Backbone as ProteinMPNN parsed JSONL, in Angstrom:
{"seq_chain_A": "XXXXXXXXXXXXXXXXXXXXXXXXXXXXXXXXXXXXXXXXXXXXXXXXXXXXXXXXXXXXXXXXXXXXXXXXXXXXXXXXXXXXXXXXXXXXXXXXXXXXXXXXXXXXXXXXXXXXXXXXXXXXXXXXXXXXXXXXXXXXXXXXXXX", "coords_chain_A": {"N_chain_A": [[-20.392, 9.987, -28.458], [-22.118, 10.939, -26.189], [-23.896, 9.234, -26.921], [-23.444, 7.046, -26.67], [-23.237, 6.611, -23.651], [-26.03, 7.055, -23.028], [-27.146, 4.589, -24.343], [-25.954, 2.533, -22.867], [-26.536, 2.838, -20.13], [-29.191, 2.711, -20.351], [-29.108, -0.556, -20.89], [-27.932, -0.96, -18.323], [-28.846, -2.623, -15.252], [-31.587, -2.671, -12.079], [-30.136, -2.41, -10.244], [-27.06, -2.251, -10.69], [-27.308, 0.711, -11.717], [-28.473, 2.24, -9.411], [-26.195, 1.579, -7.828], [-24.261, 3.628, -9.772], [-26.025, 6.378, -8.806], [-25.643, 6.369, -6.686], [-22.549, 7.015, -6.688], [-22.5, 9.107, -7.75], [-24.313, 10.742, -6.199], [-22.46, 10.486, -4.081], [-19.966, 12.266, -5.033], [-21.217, 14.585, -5.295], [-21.939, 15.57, -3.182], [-19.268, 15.495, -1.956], [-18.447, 17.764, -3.288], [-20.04, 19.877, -2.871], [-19.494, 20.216, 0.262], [-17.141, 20.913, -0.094], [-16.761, 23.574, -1.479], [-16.389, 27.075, -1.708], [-18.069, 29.947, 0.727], [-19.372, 31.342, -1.349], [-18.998, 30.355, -3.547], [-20.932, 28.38, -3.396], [-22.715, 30.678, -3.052], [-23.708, 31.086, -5.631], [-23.913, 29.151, -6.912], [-26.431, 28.791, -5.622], [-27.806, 30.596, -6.818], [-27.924, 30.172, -9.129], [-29.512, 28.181, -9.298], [-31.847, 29.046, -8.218], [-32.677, 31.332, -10.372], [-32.968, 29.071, -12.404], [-35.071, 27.944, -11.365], [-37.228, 29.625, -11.179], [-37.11, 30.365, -13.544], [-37.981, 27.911, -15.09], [-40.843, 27.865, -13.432], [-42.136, 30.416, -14.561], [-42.264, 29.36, -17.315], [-44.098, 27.089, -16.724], [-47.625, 25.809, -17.631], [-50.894, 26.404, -16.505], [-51.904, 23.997, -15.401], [-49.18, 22.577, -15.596], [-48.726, 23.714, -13.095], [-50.488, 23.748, -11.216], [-50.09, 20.894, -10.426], [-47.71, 20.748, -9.655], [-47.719, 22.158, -7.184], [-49.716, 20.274, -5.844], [-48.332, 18.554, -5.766], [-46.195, 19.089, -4.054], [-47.836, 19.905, -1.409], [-49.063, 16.929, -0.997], [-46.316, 15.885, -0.56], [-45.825, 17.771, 1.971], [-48.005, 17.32, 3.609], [-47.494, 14.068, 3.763], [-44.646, 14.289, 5.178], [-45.551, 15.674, 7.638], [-47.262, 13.909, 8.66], [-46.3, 11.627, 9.912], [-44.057, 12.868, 11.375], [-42.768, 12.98, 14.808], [-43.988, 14.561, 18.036], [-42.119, 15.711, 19.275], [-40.75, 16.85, 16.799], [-42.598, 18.067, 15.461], [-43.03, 20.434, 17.738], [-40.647, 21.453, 17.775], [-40.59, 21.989, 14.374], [-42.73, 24.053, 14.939], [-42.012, 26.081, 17.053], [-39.769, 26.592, 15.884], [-41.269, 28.268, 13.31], [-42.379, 29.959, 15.112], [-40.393, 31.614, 16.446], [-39.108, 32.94, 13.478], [-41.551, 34.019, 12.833], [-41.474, 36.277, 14.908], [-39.069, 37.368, 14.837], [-39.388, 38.321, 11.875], [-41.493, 40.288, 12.237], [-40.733, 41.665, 14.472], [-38.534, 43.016, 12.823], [-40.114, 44.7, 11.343], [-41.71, 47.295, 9.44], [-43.474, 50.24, 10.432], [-45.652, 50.779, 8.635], [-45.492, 48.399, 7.651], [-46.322, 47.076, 9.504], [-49.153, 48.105, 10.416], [-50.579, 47.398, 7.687], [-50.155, 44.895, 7.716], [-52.118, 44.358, 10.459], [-54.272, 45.272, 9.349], [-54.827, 43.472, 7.283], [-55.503, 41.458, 8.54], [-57.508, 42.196, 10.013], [-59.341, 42.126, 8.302], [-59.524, 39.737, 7.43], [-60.264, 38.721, 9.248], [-63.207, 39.616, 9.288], [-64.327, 38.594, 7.262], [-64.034, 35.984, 7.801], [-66.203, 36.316, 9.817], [-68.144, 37.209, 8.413], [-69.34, 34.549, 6.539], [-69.551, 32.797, 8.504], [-71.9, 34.01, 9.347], [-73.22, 34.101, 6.996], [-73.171, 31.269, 6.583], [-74.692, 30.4, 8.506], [-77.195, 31.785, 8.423], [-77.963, 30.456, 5.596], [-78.595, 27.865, 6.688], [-80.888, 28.044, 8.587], [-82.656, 29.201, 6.61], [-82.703, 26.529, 5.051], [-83.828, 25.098, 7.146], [-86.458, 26.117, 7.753], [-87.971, 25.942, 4.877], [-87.459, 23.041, 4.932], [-89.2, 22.535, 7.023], [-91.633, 23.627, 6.512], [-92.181, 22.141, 3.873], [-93.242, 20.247, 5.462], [-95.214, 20.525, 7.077], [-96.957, 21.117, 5.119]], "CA_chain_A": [[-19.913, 9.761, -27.101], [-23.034, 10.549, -24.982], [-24.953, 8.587, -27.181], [-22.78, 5.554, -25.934], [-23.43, 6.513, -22.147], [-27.405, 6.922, -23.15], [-26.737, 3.586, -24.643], [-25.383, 1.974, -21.496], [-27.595, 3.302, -19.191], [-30.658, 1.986, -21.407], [-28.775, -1.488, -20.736], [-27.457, -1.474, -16.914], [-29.94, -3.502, -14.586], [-31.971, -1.535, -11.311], [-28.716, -2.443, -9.254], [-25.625, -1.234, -10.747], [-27.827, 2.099, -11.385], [-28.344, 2.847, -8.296], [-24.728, 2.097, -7.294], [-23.82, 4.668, -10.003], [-26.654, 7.149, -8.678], [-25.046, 6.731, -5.321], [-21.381, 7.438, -6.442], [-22.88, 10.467, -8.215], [-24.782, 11.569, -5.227], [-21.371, 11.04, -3.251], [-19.589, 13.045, -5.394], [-21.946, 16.174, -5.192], [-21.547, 16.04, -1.276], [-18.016, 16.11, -1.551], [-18.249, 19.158, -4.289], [-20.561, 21.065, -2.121], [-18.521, 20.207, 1.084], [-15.197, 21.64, -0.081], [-16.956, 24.53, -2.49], [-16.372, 28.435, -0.502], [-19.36, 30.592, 0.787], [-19.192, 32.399, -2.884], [-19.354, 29.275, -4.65], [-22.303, 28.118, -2.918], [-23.984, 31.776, -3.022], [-23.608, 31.388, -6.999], [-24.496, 27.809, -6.857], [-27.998, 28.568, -4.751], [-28.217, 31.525, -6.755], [-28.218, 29.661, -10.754], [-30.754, 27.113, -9.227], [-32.964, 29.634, -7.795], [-32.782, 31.6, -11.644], [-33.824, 28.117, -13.168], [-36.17, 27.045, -11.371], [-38.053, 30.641, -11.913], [-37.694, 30.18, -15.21], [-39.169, 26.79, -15.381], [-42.068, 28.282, -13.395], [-42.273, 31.375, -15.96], [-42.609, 28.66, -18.633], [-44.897, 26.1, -17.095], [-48.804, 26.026, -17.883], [-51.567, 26.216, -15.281], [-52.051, 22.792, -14.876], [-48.373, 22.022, -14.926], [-48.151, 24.633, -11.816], [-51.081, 23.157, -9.975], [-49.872, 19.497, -10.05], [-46.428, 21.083, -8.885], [-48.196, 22.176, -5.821], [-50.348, 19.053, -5.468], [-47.295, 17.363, -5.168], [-45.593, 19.739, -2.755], [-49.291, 19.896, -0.536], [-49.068, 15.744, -0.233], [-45.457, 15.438, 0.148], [-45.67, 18.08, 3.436], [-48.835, 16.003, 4.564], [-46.979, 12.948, 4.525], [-43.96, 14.701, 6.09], [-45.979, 16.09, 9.185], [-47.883, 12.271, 9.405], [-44.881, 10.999, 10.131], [-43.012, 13.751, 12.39], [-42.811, 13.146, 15.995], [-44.449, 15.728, 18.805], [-40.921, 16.006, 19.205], [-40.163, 17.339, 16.132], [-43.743, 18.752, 15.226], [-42.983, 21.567, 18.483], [-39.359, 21.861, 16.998], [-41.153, 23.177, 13.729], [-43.806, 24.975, 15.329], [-40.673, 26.587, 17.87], [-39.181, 27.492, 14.266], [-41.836, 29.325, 12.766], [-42.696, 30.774, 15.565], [-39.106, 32.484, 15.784], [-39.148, 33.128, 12.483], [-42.665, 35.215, 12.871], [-41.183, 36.867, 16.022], [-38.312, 38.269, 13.592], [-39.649, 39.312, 11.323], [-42.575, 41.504, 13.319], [-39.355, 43.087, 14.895], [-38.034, 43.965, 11.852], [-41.064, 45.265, 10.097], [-41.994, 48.751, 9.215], [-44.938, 50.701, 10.877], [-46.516, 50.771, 7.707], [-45.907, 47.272, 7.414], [-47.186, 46.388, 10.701], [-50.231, 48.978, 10.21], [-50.685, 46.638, 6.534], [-50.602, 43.131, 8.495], [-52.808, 44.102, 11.026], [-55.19, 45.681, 8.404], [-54.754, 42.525, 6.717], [-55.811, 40.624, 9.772], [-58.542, 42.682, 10.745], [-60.093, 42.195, 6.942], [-59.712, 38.262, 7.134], [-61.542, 38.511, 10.565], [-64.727, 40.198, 8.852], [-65.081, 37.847, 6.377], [-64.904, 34.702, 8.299], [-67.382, 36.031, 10.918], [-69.481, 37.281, 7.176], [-69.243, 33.399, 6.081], [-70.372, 32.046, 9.489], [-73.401, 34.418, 9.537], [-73.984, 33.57, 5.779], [-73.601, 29.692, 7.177], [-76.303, 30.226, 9.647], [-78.647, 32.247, 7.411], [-78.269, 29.479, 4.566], [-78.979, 26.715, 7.235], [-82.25, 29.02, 8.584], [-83.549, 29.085, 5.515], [-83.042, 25.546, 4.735], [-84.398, 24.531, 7.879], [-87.474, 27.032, 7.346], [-88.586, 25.702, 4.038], [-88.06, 21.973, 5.555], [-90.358, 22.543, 7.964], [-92.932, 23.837, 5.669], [-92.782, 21.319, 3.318], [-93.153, 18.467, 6.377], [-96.612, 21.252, 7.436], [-98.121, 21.341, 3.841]], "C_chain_A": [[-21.073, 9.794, -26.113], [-23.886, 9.816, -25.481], [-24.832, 7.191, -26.51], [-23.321, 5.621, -24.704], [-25.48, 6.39, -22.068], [-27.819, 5.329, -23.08], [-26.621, 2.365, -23.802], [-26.111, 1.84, -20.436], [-28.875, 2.615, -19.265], [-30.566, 0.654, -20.406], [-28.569, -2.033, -19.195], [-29.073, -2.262, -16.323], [-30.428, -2.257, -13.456], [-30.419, -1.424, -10.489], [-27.722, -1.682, -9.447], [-26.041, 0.931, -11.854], [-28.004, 2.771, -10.36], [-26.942, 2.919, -7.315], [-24.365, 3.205, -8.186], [-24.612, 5.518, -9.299], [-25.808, 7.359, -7.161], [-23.529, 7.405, -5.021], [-21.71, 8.884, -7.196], [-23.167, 11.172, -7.027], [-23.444, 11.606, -3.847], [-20.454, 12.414, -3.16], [-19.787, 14.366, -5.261], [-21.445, 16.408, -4.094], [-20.206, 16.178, -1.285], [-17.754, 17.357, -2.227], [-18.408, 19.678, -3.405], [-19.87, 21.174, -0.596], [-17.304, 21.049, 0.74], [-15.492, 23.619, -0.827], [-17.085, 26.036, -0.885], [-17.993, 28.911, -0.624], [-19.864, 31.597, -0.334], [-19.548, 31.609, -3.513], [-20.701, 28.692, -4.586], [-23.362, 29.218, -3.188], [-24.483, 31.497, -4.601], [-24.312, 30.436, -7.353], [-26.084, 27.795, -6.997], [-28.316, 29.544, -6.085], [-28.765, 30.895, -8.604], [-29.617, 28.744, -10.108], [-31.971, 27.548, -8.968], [-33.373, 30.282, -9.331], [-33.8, 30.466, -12.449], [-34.804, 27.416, -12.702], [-37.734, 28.53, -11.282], [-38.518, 30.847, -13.248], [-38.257, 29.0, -15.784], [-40.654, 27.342, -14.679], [-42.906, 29.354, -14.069], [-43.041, 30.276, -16.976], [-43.819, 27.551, -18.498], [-46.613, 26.717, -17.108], [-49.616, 25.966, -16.502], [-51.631, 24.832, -14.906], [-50.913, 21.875, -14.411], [-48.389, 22.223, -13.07], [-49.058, 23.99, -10.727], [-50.72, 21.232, -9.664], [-48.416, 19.835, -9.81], [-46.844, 20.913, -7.744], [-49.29, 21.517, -5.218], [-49.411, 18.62, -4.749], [-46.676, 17.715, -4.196], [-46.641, 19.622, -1.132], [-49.018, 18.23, 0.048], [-47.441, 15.653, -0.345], [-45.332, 16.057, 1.772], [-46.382, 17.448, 4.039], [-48.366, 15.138, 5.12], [-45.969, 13.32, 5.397], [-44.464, 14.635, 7.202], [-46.68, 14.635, 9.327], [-47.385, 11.614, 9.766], [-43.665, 11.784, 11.269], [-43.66, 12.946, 13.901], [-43.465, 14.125, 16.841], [-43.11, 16.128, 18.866], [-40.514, 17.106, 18.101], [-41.377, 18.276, 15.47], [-43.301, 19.905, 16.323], [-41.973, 21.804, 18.226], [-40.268, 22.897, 15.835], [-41.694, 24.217, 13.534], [-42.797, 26.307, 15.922], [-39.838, 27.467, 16.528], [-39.681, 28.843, 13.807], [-42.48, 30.389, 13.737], [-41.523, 32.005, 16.198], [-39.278, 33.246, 15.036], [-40.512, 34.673, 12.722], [-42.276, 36.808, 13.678], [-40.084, 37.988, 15.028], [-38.388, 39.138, 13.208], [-40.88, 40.485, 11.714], [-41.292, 42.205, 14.291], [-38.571, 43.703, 14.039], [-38.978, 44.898, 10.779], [-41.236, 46.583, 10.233], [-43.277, 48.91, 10.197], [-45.989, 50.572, 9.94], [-46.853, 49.607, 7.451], [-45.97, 46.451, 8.309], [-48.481, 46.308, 10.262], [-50.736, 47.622, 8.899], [-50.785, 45.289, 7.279], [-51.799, 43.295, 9.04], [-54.318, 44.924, 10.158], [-55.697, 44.086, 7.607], [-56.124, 41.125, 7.156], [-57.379, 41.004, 10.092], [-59.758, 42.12, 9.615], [-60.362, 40.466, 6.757], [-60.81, 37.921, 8.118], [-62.827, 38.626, 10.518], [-65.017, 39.102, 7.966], [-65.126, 36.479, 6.643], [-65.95, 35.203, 9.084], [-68.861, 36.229, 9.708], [-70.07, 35.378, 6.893], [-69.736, 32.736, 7.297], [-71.436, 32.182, 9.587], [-74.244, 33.788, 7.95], [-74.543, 31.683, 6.113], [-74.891, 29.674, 7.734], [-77.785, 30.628, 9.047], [-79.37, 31.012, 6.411], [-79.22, 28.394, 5.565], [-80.459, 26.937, 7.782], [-82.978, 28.616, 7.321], [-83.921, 27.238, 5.081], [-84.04, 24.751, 5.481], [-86.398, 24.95, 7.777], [-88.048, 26.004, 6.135], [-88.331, 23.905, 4.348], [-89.181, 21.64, 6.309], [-91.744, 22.813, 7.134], [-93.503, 23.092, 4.882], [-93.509, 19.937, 4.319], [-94.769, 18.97, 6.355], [-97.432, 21.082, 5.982], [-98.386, 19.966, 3.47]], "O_chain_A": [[-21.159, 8.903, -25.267], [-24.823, 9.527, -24.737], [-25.689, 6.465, -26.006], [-24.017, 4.638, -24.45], [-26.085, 5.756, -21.203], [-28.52, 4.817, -22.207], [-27.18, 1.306, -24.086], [-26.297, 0.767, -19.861], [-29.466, 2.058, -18.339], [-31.344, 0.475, -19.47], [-28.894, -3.161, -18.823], [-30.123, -2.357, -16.96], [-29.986, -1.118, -13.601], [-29.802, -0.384, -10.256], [-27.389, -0.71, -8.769], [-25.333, 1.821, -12.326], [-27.691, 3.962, -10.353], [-26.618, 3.756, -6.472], [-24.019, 4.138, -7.461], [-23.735, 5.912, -8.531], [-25.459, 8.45, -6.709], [-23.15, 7.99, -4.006], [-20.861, 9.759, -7.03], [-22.458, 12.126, -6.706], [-23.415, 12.424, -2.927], [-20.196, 13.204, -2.252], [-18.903, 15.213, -5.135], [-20.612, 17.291, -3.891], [-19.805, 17.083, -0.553], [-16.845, 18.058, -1.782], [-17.451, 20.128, -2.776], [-19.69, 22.335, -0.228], [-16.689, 21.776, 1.52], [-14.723, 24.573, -0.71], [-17.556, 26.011, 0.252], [-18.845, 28.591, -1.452], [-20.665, 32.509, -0.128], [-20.509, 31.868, -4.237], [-21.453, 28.547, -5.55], [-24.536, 28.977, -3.468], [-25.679, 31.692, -4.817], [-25.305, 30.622, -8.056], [-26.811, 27.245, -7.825], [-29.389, 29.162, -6.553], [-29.833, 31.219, -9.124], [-30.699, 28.831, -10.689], [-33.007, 26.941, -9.238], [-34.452, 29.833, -9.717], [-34.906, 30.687, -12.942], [-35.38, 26.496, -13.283], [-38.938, 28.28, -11.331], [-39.535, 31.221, -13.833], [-38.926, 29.022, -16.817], [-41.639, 27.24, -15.411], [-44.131, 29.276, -14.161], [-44.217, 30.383, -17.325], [-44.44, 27.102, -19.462], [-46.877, 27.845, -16.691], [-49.071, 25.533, -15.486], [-51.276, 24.657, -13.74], [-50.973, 20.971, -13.577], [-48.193, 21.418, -12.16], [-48.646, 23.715, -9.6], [-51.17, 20.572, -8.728], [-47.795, 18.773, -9.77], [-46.606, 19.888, -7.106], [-49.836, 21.988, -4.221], [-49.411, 18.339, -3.55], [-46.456, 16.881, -3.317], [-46.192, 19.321, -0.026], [-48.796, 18.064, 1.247], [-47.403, 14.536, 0.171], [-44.932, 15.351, 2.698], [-45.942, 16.852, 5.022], [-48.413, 14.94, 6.334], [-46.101, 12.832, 6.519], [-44.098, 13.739, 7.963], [-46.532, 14.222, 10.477], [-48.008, 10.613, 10.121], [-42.676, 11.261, 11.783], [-44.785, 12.457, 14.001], [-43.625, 15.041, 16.034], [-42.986, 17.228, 18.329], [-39.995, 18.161, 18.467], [-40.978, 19.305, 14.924], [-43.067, 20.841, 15.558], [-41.965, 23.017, 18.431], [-40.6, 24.062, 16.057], [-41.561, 25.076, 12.662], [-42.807, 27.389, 15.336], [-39.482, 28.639, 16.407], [-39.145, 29.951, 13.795], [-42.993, 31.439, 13.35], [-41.874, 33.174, 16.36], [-39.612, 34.367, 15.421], [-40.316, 35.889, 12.744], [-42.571, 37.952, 13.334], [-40.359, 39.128, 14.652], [-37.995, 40.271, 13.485], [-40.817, 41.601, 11.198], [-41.278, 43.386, 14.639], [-37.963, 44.742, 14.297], [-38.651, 45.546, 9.785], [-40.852, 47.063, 11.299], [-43.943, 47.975, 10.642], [-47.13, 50.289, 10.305], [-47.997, 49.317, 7.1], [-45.751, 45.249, 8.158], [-49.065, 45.301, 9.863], [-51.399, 46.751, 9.462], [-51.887, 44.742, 7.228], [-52.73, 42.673, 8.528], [-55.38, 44.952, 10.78], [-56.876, 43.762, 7.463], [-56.971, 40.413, 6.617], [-58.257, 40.185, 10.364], [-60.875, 41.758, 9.985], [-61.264, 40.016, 6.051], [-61.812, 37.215, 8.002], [-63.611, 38.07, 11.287], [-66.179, 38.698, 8.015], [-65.909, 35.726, 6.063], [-66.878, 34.394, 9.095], [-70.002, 35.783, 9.823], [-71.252, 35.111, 7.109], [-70.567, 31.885, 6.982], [-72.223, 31.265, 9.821], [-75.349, 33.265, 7.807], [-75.616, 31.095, 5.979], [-75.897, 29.035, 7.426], [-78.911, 30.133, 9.115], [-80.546, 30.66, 6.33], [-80.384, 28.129, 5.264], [-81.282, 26.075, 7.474], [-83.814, 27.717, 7.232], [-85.044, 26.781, 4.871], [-84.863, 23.987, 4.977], [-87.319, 24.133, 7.748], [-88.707, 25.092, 6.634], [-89.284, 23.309, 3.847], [-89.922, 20.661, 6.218], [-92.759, 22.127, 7.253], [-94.725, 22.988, 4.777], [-94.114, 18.949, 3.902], [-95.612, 18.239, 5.834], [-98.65, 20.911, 6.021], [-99.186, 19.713, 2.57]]}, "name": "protein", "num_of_chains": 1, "seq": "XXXXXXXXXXXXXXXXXXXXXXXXXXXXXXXXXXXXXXXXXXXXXXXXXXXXXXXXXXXXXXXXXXXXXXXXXXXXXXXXXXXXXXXXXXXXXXXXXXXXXXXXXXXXXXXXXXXXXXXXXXXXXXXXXXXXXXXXXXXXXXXXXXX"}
């Protein structure tokens, strides 16, 4: 029996595939439309399970061409947003931040801004290392131009 529908499928043309794909993808929307806030929690909650356990199982290289692909699909997303909708997102996360820094612990303030303070040292380390490297390079340019 599913070998028949394998079968079939093989055979249809691009057309009346994508009309089935479309009465499929109708279908879902009317599932998830009518399904209660239980059915849905259970729903979100199997998909979130399997797709942990596909990331459990995949290899490094699967995992970084996962998040290749995630990296250029948001690119193209935001190359394509509006200012409109670019200060919508921004308006989002900056909510979102606001939030949760009102719901956070002292400790896990104290821990952010520790966090913060520790990222701050090591770009201004990496600028001075910049400048040193470029010193030096410039330094032993010059010397060779003099000798």
């Amino acid at each position: 029996m599913a070998q028949r529908g394998l079968d079939r499928r093989e055979e249809e043309t691009e057309e009346p595939s994508n009309s089935r794909l479309s009465d499929m993808a109708l279908r879902g929307q009317e599932r998830r439309a009518e399904e209660t806030e239980e059915q849905r929690n259970r729903r979100l909650a199997v998909m979130g399970q399997r797709s942990q356990q596909r990331r459990a199982e995949e290899t490094e290289e699967q995992r970084n061409s996962r998040l290749a692909v995630m990296t250029q699909r948001g690119q193209e997303r935001r190359a394509e947003e509006t200012d409109e909708q670019r200060n919508s997102r921004l308006a989002v996360m900056a909510q979102c931040g606001q939030m949760r820094r009102a719901e956070e612990t002292e400790e896990q303030r104290n821990s952010r801004l520790s966090a913060m303070l520790q990222h701050a040292r090591e770009r201004r380390l990496n600028v001075i290392e910049g400048q040193n490297h470029h010193q030096i390079q410039t330094f032993y340019a010059a010397r060779t131009v003099l000798n």
